[in-house]
PDB file of C-alpha atoms in Angstrom:
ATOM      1  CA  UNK D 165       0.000   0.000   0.000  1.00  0.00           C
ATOM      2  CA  UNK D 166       1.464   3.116  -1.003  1.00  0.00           C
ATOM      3  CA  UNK D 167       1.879   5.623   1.904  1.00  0.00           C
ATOM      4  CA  UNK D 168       2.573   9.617   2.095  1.00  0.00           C
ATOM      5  CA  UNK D 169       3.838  11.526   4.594  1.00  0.00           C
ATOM      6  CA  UNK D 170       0.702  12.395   6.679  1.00  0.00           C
ATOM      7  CA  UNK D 171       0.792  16.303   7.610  1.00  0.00           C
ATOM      8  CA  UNK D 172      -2.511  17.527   9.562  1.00  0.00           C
ATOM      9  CA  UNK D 173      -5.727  18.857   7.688  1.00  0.00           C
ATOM     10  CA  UNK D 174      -8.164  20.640   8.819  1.00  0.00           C
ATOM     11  CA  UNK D 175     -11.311  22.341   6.557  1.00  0.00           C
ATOM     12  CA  UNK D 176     -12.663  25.173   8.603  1.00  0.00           C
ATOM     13  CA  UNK D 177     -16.171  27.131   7.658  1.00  0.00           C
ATOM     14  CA  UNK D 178     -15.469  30.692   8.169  1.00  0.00           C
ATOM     15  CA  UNK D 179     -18.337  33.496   8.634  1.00  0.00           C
ATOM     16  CA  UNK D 180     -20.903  31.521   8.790  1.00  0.00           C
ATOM     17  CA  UNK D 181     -23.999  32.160  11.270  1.00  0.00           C
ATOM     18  CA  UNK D 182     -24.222  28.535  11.734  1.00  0.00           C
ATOM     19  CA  UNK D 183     -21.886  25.507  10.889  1.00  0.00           C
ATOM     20  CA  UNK D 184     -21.876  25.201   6.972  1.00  0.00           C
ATOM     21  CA  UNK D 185     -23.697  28.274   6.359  1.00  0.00           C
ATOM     22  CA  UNK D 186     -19.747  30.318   5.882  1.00  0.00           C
ATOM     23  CA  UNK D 187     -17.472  29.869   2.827  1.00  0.00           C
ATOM     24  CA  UNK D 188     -14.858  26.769   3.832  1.00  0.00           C
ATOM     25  CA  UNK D 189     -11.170  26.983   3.416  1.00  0.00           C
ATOM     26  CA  UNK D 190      -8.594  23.642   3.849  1.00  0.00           C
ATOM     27  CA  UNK D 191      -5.744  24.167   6.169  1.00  0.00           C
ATOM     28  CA  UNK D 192      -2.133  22.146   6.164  1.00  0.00           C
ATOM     29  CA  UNK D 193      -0.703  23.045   9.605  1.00  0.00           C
ATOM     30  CA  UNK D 194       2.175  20.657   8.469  1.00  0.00           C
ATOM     31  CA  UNK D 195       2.830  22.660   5.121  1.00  0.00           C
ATOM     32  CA  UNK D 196       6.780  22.541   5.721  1.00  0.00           C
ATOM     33  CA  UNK D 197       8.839  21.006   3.235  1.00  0.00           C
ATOM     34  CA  UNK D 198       5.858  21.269   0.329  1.00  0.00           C
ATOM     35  CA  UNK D 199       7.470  22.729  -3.151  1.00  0.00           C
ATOM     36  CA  UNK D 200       5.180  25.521  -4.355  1.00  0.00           C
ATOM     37  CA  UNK D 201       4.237  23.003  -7.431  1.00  0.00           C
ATOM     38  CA  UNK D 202       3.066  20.667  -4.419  1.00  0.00           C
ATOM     39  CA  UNK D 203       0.860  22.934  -3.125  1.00  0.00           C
ATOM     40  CA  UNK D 204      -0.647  24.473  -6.254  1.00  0.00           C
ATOM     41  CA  UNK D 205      -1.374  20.781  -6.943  1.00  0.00           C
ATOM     42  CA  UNK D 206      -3.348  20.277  -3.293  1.00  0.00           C
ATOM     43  CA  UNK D 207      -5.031  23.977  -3.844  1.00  0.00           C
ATOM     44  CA  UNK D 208      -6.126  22.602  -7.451  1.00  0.00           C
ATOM     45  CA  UNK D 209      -7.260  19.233  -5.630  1.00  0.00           C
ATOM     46  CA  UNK D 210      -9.384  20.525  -2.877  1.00  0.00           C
ATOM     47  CA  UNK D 211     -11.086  23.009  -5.337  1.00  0.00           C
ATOM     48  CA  UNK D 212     -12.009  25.256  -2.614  1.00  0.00           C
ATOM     49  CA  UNK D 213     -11.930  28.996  -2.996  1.00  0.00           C
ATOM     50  CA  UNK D 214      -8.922  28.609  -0.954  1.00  0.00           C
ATOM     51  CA  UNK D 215      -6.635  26.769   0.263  1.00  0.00           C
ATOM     52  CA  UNK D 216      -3.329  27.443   2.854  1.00  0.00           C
ATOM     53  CA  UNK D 217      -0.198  25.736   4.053  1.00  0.00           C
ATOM     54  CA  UNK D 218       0.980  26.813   7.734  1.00  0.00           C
ATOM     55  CA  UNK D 219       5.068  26.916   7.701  1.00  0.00           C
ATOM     56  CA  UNK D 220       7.587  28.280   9.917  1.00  0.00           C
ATOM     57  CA  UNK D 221       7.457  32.452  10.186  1.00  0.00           C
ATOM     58  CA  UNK D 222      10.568  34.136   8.712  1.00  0.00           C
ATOM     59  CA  UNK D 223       9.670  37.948   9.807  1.00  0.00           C
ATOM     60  CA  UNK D 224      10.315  39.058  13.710  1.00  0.00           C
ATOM     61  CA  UNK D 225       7.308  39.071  15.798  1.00  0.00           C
ATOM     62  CA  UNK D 226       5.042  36.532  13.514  1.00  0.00           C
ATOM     63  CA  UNK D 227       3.806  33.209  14.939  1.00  0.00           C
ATOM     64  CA  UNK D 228       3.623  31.623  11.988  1.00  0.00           C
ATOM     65  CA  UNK D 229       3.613  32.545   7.919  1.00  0.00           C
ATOM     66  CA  UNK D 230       1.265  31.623   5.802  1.00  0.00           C
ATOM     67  CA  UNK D 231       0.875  30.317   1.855  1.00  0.00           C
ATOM     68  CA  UNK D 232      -2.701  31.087   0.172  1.00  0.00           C
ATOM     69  CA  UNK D 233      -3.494  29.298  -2.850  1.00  0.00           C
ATOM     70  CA  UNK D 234      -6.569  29.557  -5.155  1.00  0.00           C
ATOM     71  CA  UNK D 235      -6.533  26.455  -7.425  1.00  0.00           C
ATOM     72  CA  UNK D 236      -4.798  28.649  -9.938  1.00  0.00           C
ATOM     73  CA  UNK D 237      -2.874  31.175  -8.483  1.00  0.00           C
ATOM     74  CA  UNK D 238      -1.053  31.659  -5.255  1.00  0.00           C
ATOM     75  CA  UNK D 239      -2.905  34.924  -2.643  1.00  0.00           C
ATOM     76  CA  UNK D 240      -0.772  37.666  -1.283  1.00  0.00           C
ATOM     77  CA  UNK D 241      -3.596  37.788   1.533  1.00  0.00           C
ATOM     78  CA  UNK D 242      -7.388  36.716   1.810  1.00  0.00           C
ATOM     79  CA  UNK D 243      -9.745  37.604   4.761  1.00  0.00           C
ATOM     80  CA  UNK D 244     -11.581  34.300   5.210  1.00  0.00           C
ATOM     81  CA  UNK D 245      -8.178  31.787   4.733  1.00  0.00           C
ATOM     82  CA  UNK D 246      -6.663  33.977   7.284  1.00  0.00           C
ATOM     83  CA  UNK D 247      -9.288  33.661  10.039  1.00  0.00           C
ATOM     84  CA  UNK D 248      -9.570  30.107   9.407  1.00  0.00           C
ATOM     85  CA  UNK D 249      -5.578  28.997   9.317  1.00  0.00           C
ATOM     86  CA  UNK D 250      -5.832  30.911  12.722  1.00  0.00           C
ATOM     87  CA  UNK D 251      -8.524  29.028  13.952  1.00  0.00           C
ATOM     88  CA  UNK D 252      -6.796  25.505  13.129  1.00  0.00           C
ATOM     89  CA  UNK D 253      -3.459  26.619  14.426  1.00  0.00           C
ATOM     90  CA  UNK D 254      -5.225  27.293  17.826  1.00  0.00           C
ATOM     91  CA  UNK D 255      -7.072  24.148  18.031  1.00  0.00           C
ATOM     92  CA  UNK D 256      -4.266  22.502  17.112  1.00  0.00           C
ATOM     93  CA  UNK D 257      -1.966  23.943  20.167  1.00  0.00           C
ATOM     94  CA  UNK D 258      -0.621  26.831  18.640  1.00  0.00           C
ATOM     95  CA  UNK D 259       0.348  29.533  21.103  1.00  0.00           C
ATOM     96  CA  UNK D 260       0.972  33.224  20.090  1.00  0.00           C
ATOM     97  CA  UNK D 261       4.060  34.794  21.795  1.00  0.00           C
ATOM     98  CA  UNK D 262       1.714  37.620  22.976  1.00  0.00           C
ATOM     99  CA  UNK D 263      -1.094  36.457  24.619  1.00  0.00           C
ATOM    100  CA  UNK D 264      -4.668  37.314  23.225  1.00  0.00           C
ATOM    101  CA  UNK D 265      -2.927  38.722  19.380  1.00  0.00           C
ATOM    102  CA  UNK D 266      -1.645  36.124  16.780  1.00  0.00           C
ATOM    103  CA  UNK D 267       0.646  37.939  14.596  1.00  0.00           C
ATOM    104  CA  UNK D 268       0.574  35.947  10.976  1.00  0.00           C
ATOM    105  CA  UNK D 269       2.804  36.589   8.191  1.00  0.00           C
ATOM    106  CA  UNK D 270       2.074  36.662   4.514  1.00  0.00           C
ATOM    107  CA  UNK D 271       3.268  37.921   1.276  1.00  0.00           C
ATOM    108  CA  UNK D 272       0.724  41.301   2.040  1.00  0.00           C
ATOM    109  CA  UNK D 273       3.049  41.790   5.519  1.00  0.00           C
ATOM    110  CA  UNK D 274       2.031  40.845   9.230  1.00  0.00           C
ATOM    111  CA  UNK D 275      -1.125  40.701   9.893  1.00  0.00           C
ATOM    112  CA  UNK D 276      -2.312  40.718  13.459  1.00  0.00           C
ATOM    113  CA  UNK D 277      -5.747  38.555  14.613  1.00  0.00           C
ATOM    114  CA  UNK D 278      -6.952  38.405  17.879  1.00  0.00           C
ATOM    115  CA  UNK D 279     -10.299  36.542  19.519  1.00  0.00           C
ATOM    116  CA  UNK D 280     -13.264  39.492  19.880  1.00  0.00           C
ATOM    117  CA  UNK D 281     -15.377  37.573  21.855  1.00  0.00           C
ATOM    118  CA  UNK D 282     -16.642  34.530  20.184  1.00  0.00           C
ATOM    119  CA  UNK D 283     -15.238  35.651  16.733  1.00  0.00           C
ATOM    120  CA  UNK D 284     -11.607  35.877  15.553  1.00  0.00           C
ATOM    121  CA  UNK D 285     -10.879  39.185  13.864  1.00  0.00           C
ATOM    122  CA  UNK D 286      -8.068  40.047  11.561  1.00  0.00           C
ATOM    123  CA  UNK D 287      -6.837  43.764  11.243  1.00  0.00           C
ATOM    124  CA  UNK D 288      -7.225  44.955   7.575  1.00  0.00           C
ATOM    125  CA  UNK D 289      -4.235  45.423   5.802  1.00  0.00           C
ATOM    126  CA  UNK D 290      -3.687  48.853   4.073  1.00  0.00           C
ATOM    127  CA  UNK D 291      -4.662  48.582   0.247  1.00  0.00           C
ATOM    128  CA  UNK D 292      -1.926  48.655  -2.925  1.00  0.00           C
ATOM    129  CA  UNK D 293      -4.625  50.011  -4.769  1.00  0.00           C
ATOM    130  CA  UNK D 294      -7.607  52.468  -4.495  1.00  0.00           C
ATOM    131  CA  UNK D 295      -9.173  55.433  -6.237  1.00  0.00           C
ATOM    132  CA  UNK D 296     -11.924  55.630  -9.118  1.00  0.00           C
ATOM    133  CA  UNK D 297     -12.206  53.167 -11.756  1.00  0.00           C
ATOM    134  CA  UNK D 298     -11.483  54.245 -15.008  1.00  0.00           C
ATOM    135  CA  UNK D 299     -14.148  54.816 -17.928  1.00  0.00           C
ATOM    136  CA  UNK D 300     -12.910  51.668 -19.656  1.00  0.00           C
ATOM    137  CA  UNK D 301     -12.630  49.427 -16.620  1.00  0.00           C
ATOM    138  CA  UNK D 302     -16.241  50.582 -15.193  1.00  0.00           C
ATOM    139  CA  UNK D 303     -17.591  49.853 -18.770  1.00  0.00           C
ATOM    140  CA  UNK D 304     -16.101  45.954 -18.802  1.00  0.00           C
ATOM    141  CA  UNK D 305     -17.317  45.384 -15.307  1.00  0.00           C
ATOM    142  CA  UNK D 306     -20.829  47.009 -15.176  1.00  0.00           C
ATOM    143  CA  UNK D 307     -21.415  45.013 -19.086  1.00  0.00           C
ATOM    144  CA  UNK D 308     -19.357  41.617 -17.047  1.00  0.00           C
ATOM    145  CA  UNK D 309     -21.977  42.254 -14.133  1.00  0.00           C
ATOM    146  CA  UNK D 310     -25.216  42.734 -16.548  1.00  0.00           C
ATOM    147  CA  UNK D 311     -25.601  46.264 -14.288  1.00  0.00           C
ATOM    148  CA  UNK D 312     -26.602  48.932 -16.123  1.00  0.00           C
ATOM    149  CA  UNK D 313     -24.924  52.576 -15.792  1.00  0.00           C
ATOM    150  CA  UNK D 314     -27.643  54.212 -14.111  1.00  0.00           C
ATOM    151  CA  UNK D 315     -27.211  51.268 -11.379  1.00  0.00           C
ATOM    152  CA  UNK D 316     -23.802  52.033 -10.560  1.00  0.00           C
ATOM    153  CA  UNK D 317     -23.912  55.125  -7.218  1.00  0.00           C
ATOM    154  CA  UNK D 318     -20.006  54.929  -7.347  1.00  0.00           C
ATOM    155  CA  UNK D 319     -16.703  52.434  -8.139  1.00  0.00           C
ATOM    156  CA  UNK D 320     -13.743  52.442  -6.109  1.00  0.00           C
ATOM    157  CA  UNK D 321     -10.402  50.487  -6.692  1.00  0.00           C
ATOM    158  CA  UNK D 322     -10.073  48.504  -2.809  1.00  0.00           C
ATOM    159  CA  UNK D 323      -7.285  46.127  -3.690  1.00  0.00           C
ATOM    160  CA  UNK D 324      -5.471  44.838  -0.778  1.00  0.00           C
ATOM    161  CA  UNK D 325      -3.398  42.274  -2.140  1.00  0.00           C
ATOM    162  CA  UNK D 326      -6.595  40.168  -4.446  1.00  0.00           C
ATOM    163  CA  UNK D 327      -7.175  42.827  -6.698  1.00  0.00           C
ATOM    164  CA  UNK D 328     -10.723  43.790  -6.207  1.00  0.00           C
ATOM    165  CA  UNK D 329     -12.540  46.586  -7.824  1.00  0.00           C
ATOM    166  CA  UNK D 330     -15.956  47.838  -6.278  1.00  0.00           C
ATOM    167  CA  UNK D 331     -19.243  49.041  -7.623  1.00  0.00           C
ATOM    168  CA  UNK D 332     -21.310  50.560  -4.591  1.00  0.00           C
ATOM    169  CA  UNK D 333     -24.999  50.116  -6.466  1.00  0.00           C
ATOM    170  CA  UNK D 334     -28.520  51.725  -6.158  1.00  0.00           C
ATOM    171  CA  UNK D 335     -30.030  48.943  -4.093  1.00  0.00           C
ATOM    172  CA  UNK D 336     -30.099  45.749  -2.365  1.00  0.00           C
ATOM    173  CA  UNK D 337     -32.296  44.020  -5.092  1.00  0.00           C
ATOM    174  CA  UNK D 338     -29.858  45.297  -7.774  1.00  0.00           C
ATOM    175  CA  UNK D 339     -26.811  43.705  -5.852  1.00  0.00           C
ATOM    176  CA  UNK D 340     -28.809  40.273  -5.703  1.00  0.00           C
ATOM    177  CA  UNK D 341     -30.429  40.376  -9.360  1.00  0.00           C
ATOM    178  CA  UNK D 342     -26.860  40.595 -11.352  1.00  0.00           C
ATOM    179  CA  UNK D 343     -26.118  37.968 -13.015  1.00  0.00           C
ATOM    180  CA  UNK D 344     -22.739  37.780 -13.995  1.00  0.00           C
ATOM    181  CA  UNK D 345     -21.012  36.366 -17.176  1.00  0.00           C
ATOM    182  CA  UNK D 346     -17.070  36.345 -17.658  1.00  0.00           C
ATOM    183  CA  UNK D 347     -14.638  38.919 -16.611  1.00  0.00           C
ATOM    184  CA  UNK D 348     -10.870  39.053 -15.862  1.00  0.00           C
ATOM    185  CA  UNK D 349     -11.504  41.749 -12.890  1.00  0.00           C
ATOM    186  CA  UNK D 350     -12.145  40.418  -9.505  1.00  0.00           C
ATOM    187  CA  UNK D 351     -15.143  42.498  -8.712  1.00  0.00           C
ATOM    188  CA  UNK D 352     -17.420  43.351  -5.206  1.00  0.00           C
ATOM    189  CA  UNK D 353     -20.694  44.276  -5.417  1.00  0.00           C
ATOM    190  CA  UNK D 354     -22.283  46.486  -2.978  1.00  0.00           C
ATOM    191  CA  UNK D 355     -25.359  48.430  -1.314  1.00  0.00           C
ATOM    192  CA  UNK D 356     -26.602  49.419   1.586  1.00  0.00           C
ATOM    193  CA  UNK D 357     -29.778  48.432   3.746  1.00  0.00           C
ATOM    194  CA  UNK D 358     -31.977  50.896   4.732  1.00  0.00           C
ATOM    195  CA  UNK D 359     -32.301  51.953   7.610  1.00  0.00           C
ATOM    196  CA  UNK D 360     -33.154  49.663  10.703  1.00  0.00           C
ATOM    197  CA  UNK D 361     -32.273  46.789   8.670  1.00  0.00           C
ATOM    198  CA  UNK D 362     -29.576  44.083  10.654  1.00  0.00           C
ATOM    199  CA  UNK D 363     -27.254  43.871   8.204  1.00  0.00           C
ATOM    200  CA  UNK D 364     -25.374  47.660   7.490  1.00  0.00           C
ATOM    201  CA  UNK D 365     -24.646  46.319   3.480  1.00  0.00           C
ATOM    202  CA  UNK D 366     -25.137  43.411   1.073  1.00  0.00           C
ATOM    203  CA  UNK D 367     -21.984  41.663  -0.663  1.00  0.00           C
ATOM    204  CA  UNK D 368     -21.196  39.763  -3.418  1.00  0.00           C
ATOM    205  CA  UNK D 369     -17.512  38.756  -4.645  1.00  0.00           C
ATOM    206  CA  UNK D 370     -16.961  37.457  -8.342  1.00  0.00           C
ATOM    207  CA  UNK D 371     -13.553  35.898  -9.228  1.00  0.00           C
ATOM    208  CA  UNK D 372     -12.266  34.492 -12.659  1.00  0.00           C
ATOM    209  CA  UNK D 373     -10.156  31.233 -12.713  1.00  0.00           C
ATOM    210  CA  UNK D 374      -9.732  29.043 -15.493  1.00  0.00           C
ATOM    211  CA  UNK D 375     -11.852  30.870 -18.290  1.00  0.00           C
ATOM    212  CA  UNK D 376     -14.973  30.995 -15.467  1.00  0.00           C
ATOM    213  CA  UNK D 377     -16.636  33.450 -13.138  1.00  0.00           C
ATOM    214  CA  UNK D 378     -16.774  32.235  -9.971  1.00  0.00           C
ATOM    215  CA  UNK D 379     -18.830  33.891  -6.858  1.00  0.00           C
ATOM    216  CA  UNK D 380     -17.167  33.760  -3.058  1.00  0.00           C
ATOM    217  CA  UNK D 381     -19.528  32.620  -0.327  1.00  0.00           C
ATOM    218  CA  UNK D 382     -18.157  35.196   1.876  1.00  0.00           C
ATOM    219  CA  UNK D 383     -14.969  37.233   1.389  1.00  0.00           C
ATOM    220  CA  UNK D 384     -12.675  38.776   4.158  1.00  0.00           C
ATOM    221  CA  UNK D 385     -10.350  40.448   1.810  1.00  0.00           C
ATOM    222  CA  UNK D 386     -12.811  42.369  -0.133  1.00  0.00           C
ATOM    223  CA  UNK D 387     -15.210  43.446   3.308  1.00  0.00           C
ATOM    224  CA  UNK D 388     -11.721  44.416   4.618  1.00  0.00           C
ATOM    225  CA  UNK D 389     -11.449  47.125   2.148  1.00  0.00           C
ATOM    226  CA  UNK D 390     -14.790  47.674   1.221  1.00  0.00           C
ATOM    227  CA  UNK D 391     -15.106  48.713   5.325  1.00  0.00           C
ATOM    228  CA  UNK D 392     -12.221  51.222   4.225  1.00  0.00           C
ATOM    229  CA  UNK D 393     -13.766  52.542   1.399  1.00  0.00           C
ATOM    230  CA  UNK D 394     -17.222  52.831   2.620  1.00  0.00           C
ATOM    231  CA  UNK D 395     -16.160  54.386   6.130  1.00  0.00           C
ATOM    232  CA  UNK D 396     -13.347  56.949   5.157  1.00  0.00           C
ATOM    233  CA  UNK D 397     -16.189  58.346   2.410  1.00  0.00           C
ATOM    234  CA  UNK D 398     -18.815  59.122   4.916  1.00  0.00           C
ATOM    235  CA  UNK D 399     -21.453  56.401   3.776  1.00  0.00           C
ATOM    236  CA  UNK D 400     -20.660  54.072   6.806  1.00  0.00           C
ATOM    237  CA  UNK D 401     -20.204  54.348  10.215  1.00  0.00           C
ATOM    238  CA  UNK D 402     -18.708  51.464  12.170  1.00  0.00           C
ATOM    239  CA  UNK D 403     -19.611  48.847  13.900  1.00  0.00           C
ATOM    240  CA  UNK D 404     -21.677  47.479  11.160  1.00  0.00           C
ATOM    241  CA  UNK D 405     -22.491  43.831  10.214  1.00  0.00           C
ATOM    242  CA  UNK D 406     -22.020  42.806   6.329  1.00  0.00           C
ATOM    243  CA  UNK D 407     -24.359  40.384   5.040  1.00  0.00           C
ATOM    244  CA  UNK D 408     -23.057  37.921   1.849  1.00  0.00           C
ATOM    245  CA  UNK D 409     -23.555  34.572   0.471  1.00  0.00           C
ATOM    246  CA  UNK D 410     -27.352  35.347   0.092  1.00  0.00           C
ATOM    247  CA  UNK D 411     -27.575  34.673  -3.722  1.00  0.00           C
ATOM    248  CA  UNK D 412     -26.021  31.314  -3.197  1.00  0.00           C
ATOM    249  CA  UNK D 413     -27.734  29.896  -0.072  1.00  0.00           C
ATOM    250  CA  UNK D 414     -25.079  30.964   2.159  1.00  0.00           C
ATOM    251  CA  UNK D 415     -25.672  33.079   5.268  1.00  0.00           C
ATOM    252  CA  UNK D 416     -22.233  34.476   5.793  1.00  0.00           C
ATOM    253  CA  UNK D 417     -22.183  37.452   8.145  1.00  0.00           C
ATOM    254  CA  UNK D 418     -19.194  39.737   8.258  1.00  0.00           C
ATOM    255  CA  UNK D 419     -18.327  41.672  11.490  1.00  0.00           C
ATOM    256  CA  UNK D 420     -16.711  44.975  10.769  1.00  0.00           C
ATOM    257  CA  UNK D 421     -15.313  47.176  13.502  1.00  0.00           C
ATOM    258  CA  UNK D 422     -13.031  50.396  14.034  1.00  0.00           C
ATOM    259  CA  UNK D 423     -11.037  50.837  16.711  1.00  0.00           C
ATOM    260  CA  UNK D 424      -9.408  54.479  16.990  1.00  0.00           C
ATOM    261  CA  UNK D 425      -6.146  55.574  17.769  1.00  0.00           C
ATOM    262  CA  UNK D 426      -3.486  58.598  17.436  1.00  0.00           C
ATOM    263  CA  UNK D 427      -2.478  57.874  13.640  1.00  0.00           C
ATOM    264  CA  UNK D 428      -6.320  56.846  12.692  1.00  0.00           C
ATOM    265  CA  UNK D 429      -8.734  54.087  13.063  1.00  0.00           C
ATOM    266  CA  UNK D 430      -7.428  50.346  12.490  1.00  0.00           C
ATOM    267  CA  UNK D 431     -10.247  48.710  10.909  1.00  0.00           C
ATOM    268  CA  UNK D 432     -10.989  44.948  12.186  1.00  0.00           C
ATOM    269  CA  UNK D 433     -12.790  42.615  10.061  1.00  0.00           C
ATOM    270  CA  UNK D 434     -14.386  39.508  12.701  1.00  0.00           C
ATOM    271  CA  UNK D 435     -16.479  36.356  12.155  1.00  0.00           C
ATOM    272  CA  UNK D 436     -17.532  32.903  13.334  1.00  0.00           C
ATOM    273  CA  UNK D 437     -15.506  29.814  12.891  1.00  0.00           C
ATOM    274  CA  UNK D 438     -15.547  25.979  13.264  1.00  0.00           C
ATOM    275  CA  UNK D 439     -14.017  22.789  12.583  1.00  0.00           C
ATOM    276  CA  UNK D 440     -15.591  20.752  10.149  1.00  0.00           C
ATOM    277  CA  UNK D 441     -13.149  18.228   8.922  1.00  0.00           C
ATOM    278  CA  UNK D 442      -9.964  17.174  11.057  1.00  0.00           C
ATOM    279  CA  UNK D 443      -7.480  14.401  10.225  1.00  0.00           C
ATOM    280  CA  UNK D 444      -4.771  14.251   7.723  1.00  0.00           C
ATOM    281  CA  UNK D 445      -3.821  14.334   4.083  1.00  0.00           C
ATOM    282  CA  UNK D 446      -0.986  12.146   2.749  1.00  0.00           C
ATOM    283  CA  UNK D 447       1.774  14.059   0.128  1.00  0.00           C
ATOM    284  CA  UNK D 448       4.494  12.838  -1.978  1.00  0.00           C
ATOM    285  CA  UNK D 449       7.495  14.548  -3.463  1.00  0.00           C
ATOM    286  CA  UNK D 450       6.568  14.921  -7.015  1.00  0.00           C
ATOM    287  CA  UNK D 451       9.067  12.396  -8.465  1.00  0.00           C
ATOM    288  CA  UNK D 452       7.661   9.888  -6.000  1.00  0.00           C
ATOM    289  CA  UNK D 453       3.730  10.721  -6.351  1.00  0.00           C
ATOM    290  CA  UNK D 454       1.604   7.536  -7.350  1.00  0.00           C
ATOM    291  CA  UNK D 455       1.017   7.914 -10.743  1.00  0.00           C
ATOM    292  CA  UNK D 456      -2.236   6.464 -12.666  1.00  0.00           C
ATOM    293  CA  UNK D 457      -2.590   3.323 -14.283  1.00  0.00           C
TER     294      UNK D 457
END
């Protein structure tokens, strides 16, 4: 019988109200040792949004680093992988060098996450990109999104590592009518609820990957710096809760919070998260894989 070597695994759903509700990411605490070929391969296996490989930090002051892969590229940072390759390094005995904050490293920089009561939350990272959309770029997304121009109250540039580009829309019921076809952006869709409603907005989060559009369940990265966007301009005030995965049957729900200090407010992006699947996944250098028949 042909035998790996067994590295833990866990799949963790990640802002979901209740247990599978949340968009799931798979977690390899063990990911040591893996060449980046390996773990494109894994990523491209478990065909989840996202998938991550835990190995030893390099930068002072981080408890760990981390490797994000989509099943065709490799992340700089993602919200939801982040919060759950947290989660599984703390059931699995991790323990931060500062009590109460987990300092993770990525490509994007450290990136501190820390328990807010039953949620973890992960401090937003500054964006690489931002300001208006250019003419031509609105004009491929809104046709991509089947939104007409009328539709669109404003679009914003809130890339903080993915590449996302926002259109803030008229309504609600515009945000959960589009229906998408192909487009190489990575686009958010936004509006917000009126008044008195629970949630503050309504998300959606398209993605491309091989030659389809794809829509996230629920999407740290692009609530991180939507909550940037949408609170430096004056049409949000924090705390707010974000509502996505509603087109889709998901009920992902998206805690956003502020907290102020002398240089500005660091904005905190929080939500639930549990274990789902826990055991472990065999791997094979990639001379020595098993190959097919």
């Amino acid at each position: 019988m042909l035998s790996g070597v067994l590295r833990r695994f866990h799949q963790v759903d990640v802002f979901g109200d209740t247990p599978f509700t949340g968009n799931p990411v798979a977690v390899i605490l063990d990911g040591d040792g893996l060449a980046d070929e390996q773990m494109a391969s894994i990523a491209q296996w478990t065909n989840l949004s996202e998938t991550t490989f835990v190995v030893p930090a390099t930068a002072p002051g981080a408890d760990y680093r981390v490797r994000i892969f989509t099943p065709t590229e490799e992340l700089p940072f993602a919200g939801h992988p982040t919060l759950g390759t947290c989660h599984a390094w703390l059931t699995s005995g991790g323990a931060p060098a500062r009590p109460g904050v987990i300092v993770q490293e990525c490509p994007a920089g450290l990136v501190p996450v820390r328990s807010a009561g039953t949620r973890l939350a992960f401090a937003a990272p500054p964006l690489v990109r931002s300001g208006p959309v250019d003419d031509a770029d609105l004009e491929l997304v809104t046709a991509a999104m089947g939104i007409g121009p009328a539709e669109v109250v404003a679009a914003q540039w809130v890339d903080n590592g993915p590449g996302w580009v926002a259109l803030l829309l008229d309504s609600v019921e515009t945000v959960l009518a589009a229906q998408p076809s192909y487009t190489d952006h990575k686009v958010g869709l936004v509006a917000l609820h009126p008044d008195g409603a629970p949630w503050a907005i309504e998300v959606r989060g398209f993605f491309p990957g091989g030659g389809q559009l794809f829509e996230d369940p629920v999407t740290g990265s692009l609530n991180a710096s939507l909550a940037q966007w949408l609170t430096s301009s004056g049409r949000l005030t924090a705390p707010y809760v974000a509502r996505q995965g509603t087109a889709i049957g998901r009920h992902g729900r998206v805690h956003v919070d502020i907290e102020e200090g002398d240089d500005g407010g660091d904005i905190w992006i929080g939500g639930a998260t549990v274990t789902v699947v826990a055991g472990t996944i065999a791997t094979w250098p990639t001379n020595e894989a098993p190959q097919r028949a």
